[in-house]
Short mmCIF file of C-alpha atoms and ligand atoms in Angstrom, two decimals:
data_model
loop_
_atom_site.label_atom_id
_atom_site.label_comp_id
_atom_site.label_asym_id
_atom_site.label_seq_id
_atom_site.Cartn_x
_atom_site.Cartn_y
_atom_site.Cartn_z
CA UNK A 1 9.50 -2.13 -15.47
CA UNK A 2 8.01 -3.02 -12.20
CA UNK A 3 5.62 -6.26 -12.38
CA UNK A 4 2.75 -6.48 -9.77
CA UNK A 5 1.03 -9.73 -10.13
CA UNK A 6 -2.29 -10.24 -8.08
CA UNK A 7 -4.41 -13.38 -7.31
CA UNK A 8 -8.22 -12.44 -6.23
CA UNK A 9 -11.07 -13.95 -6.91
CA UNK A 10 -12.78 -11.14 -7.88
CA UNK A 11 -10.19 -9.89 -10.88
CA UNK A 12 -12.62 -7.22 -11.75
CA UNK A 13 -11.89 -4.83 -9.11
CA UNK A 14 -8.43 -4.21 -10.68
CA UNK A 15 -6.55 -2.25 -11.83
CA UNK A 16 -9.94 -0.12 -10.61
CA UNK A 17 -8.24 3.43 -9.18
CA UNK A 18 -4.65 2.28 -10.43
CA UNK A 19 -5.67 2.84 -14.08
CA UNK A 20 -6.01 6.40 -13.05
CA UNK A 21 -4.11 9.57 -13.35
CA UNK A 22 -0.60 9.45 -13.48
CA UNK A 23 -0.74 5.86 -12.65
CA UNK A 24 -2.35 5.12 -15.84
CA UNK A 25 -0.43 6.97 -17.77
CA UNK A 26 2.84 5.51 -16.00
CA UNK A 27 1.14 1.96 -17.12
CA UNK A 28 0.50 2.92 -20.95
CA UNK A 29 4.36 4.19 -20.87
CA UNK A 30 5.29 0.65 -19.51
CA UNK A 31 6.70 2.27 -16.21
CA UNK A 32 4.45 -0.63 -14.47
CA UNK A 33 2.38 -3.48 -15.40
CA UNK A 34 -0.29 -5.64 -13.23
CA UNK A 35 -1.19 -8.91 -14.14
CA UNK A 36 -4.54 -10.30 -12.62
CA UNK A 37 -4.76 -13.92 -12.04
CA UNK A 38 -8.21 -15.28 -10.87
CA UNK A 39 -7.59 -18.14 -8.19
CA UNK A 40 -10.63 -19.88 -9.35
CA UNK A 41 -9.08 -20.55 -12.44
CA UNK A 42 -7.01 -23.43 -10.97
CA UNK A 43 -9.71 -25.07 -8.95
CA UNK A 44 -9.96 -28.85 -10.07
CA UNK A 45 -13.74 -29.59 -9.74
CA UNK A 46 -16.27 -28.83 -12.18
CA UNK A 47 -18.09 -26.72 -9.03
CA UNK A 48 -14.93 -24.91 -9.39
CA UNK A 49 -14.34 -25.17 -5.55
CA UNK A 50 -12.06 -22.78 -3.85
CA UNK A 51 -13.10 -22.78 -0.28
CA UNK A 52 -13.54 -25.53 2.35
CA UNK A 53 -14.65 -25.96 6.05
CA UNK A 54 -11.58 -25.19 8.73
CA UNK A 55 -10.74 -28.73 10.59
CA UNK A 56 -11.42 -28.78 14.27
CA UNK A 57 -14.58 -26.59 13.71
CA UNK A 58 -15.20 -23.00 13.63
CA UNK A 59 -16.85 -20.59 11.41
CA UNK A 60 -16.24 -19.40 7.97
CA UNK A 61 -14.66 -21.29 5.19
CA UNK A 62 -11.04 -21.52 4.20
CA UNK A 63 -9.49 -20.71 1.08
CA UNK A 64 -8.01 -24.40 -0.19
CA UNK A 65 -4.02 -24.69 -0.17
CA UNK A 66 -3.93 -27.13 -3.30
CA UNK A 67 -6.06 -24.54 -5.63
CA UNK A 68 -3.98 -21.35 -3.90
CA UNK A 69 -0.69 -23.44 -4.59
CA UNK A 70 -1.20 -24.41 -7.90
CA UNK A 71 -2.53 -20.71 -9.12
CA UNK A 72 0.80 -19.14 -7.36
CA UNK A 73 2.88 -22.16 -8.75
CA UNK A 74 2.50 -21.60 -12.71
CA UNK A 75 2.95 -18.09 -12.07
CA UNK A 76 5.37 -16.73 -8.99
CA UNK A 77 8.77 -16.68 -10.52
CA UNK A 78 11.95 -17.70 -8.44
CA UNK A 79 13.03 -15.41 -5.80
CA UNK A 80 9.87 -13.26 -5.90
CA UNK A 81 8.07 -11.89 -2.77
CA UNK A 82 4.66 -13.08 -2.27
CA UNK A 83 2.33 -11.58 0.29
CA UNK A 84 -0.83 -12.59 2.10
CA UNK A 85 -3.01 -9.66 2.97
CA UNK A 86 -4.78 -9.93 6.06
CA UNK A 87 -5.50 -8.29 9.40
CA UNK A 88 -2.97 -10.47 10.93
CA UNK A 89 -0.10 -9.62 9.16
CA UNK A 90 2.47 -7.92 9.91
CA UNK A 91 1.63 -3.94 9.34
CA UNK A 92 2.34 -2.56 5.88
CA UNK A 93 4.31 0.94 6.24
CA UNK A 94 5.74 3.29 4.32
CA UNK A 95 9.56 1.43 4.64
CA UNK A 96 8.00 -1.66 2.72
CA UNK A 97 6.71 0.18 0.26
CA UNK A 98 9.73 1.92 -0.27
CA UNK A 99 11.65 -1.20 0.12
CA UNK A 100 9.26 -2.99 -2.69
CA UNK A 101 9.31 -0.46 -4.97
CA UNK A 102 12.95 -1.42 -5.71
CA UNK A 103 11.86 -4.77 -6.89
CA UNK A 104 11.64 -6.11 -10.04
CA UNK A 105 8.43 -8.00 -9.38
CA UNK A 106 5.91 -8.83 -6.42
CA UNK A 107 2.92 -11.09 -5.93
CA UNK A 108 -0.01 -10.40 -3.80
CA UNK A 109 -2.58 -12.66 -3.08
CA UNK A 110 -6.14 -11.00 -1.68
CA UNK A 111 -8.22 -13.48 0.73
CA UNK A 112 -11.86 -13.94 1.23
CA UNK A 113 -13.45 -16.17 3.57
CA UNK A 114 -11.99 -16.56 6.91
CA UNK A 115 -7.99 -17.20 5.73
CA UNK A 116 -6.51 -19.28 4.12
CA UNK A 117 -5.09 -23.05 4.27
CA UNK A 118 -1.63 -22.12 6.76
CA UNK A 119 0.49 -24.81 4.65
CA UNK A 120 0.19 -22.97 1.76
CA UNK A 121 1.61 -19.77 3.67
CA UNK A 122 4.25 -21.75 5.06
CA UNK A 123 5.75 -23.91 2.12
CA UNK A 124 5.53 -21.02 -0.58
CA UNK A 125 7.23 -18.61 1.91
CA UNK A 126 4.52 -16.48 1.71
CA UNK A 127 4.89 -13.34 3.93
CA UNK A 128 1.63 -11.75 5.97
CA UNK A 129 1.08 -8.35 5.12
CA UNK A 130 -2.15 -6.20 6.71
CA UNK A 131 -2.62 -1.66 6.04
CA UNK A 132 -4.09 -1.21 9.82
CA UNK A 133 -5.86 -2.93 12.36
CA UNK A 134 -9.42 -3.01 11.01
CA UNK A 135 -11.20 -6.22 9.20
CA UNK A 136 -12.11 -5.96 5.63
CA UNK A 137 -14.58 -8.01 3.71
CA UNK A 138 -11.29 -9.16 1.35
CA UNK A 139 -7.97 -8.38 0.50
CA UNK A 140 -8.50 -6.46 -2.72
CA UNK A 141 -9.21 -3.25 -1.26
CA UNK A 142 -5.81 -3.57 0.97
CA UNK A 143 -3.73 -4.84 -2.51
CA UNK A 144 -5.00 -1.77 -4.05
CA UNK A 145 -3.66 0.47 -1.07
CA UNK A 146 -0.02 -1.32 -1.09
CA UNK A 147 0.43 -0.81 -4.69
CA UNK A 148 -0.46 2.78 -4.91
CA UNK A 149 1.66 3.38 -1.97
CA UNK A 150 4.21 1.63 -4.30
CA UNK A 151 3.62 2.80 -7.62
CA UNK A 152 4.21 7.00 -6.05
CA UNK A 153 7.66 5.60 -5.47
CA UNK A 154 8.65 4.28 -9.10
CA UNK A 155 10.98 6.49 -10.82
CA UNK A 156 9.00 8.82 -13.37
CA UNK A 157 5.71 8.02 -12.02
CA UNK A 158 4.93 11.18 -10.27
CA UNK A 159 6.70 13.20 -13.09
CA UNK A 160 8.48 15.69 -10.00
CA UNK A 161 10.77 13.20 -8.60
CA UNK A 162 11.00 14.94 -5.67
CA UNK A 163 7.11 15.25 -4.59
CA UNK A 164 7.19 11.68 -3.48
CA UNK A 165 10.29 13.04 -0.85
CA UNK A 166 8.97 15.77 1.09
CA UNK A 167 6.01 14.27 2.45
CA UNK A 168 4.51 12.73 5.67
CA UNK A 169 6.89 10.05 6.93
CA UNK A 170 9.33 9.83 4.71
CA UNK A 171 10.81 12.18 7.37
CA UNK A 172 8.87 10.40 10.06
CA UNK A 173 6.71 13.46 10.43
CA UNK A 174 3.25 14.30 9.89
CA UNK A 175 2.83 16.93 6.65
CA UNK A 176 2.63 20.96 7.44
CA UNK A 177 -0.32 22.51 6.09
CA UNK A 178 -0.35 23.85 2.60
CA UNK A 179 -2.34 26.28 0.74
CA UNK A 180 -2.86 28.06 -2.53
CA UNK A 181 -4.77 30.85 -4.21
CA UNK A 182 -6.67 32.75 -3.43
CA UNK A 183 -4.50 34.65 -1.10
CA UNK A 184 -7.21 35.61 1.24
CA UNK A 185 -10.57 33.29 1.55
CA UNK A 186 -13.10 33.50 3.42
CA UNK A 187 -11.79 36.34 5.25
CA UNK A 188 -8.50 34.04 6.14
CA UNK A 189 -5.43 34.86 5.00
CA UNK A 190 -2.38 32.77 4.49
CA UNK A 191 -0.14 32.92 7.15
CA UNK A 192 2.29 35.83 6.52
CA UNK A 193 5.33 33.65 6.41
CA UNK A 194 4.54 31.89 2.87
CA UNK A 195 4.51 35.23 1.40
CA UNK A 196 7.81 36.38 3.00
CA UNK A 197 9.69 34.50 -0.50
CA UNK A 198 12.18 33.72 2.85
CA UNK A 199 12.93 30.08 2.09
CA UNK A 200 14.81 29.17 5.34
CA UNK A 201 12.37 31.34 7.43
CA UNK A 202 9.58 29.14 5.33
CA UNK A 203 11.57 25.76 5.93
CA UNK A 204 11.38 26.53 9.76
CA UNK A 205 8.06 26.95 9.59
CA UNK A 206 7.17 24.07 8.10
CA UNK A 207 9.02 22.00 10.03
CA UNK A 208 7.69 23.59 13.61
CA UNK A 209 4.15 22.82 12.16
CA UNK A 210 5.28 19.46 11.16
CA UNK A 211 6.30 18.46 14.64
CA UNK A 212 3.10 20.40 16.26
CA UNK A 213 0.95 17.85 14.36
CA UNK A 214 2.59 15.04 15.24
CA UNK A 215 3.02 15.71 19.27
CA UNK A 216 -0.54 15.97 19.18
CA UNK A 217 -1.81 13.34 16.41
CA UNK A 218 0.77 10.63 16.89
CA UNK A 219 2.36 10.25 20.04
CA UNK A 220 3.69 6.62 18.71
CA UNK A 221 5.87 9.02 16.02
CA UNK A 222 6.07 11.20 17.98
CA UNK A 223 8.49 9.28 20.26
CA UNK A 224 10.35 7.60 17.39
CA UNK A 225 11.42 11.00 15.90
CA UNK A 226 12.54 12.72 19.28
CA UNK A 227 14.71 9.16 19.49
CA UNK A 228 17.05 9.80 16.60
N1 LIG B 1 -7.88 -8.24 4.67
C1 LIG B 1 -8.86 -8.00 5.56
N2 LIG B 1 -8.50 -7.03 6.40
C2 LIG B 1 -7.25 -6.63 6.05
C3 LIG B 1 -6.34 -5.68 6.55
N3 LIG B 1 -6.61 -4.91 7.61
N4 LIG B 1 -5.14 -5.56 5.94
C4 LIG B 1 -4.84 -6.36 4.90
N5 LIG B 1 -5.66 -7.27 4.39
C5 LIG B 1 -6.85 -7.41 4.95
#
């Protein structure tokens, strides 16, 4: 089973979308488990302080390494990967999540505030991890996007093992366009092709649209593809 553990301090946003679906059903038939651990749980005052001013000035607060060390502490086991989301991580793509999903067990730890404490990042080993160069209020809403990029990937999550395959970037391609019935709508019909029951003639297509979309919407793939 794979083991997502996440620290937040607002535990109520999960499992949120996760519980969902095929997701939840994957996590009633023990395919997956989360474990939420609130951060302010391990905060030693009796204001139950997590958050402190940043030395040399600046705004914001800072999330506190001795309270984020001691929550992670009681419950990261040996060996685990632990990642800090935030928008200066490293980026978060579809070969991590692919690579993760063959672990038994990560930890991810959602900020607030402006950061957190860097000795805490540095002496738990904790790897930086941000989805895209935009600045959210937190890091709950980014935890929720690198597990369900995850999760897809488990073995008899998706039920067709093969629909997690086929798709945009596994091949480093943009997806073709897809449609179903009704054959004609709106006065448009499906293009002639998908009806031809030709698979190779259909697999061509497919991938000529592929690459059409991605020359024009993502030159940076684009480039990468023609490479190899
Ligand atoms: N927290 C705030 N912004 C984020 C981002 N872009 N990625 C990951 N975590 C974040």
């Amino acid at each position: 089973m794979f083991q997502a553990q996440v620290f937040t301090l607002y535990p109520e946003v999960f499992p949120g979308p996760l519980a969902k679906g095929l997701y939840g059903k994957a996590l009633s038939d023990k395919l997956w488990n989360l474990s939420v651990i609130n951060i302010r749980d391990s905060a030693t005052d009796k204001h139950k302080t997590v958050d402190d001013t940043p030395y040399g000035g600046g705004t914001g607060m800072l999330l506190k390494a001795d309270v984020l060390a001691k929550s992670l502490d009681k419950k990261v086991k040996k060996g685990e990967r632990v990642f800090y989301l935030t928008p200066k991580g490293k980026k978060f793509d579809q070969k991590l999540a692919q690579d993760l999903s063959k672990e038994k067990s990560i930890s991810l730890i959602c900020g607030h505030f402006e950061g957190v404490d860097e000795r805490v990042l540095t002496t738990r080993n904790i790897e930086e991890i941000s989805i895209g160069d935009y600045v959210l209020s937190g890091g709950e809403a980014a935890a929720l996007v690198v597990l369900d990029s995850i999760l897809r990937l488990l073995p008899g999550v998706l039920g067709n093992d093969k629909s997690s395959v086929d798709e945009t970037f596994e091949n480093g391609l943009l997806e073709y366009p897809q449609y179903t019935k009704p054959q004609i709508w709106e006065e448009k019909s499906v293009p002639d092709v998908l009806l031809s029951g030709d698979h190779n003639k259909i697999k061509d297509w497919r991938l000529s649209q592929s690459e059409a979309i991605t020359r024009d919407r993502r030159p940076d793939l684009w480039q990468k593809y023609k490479k190899n």
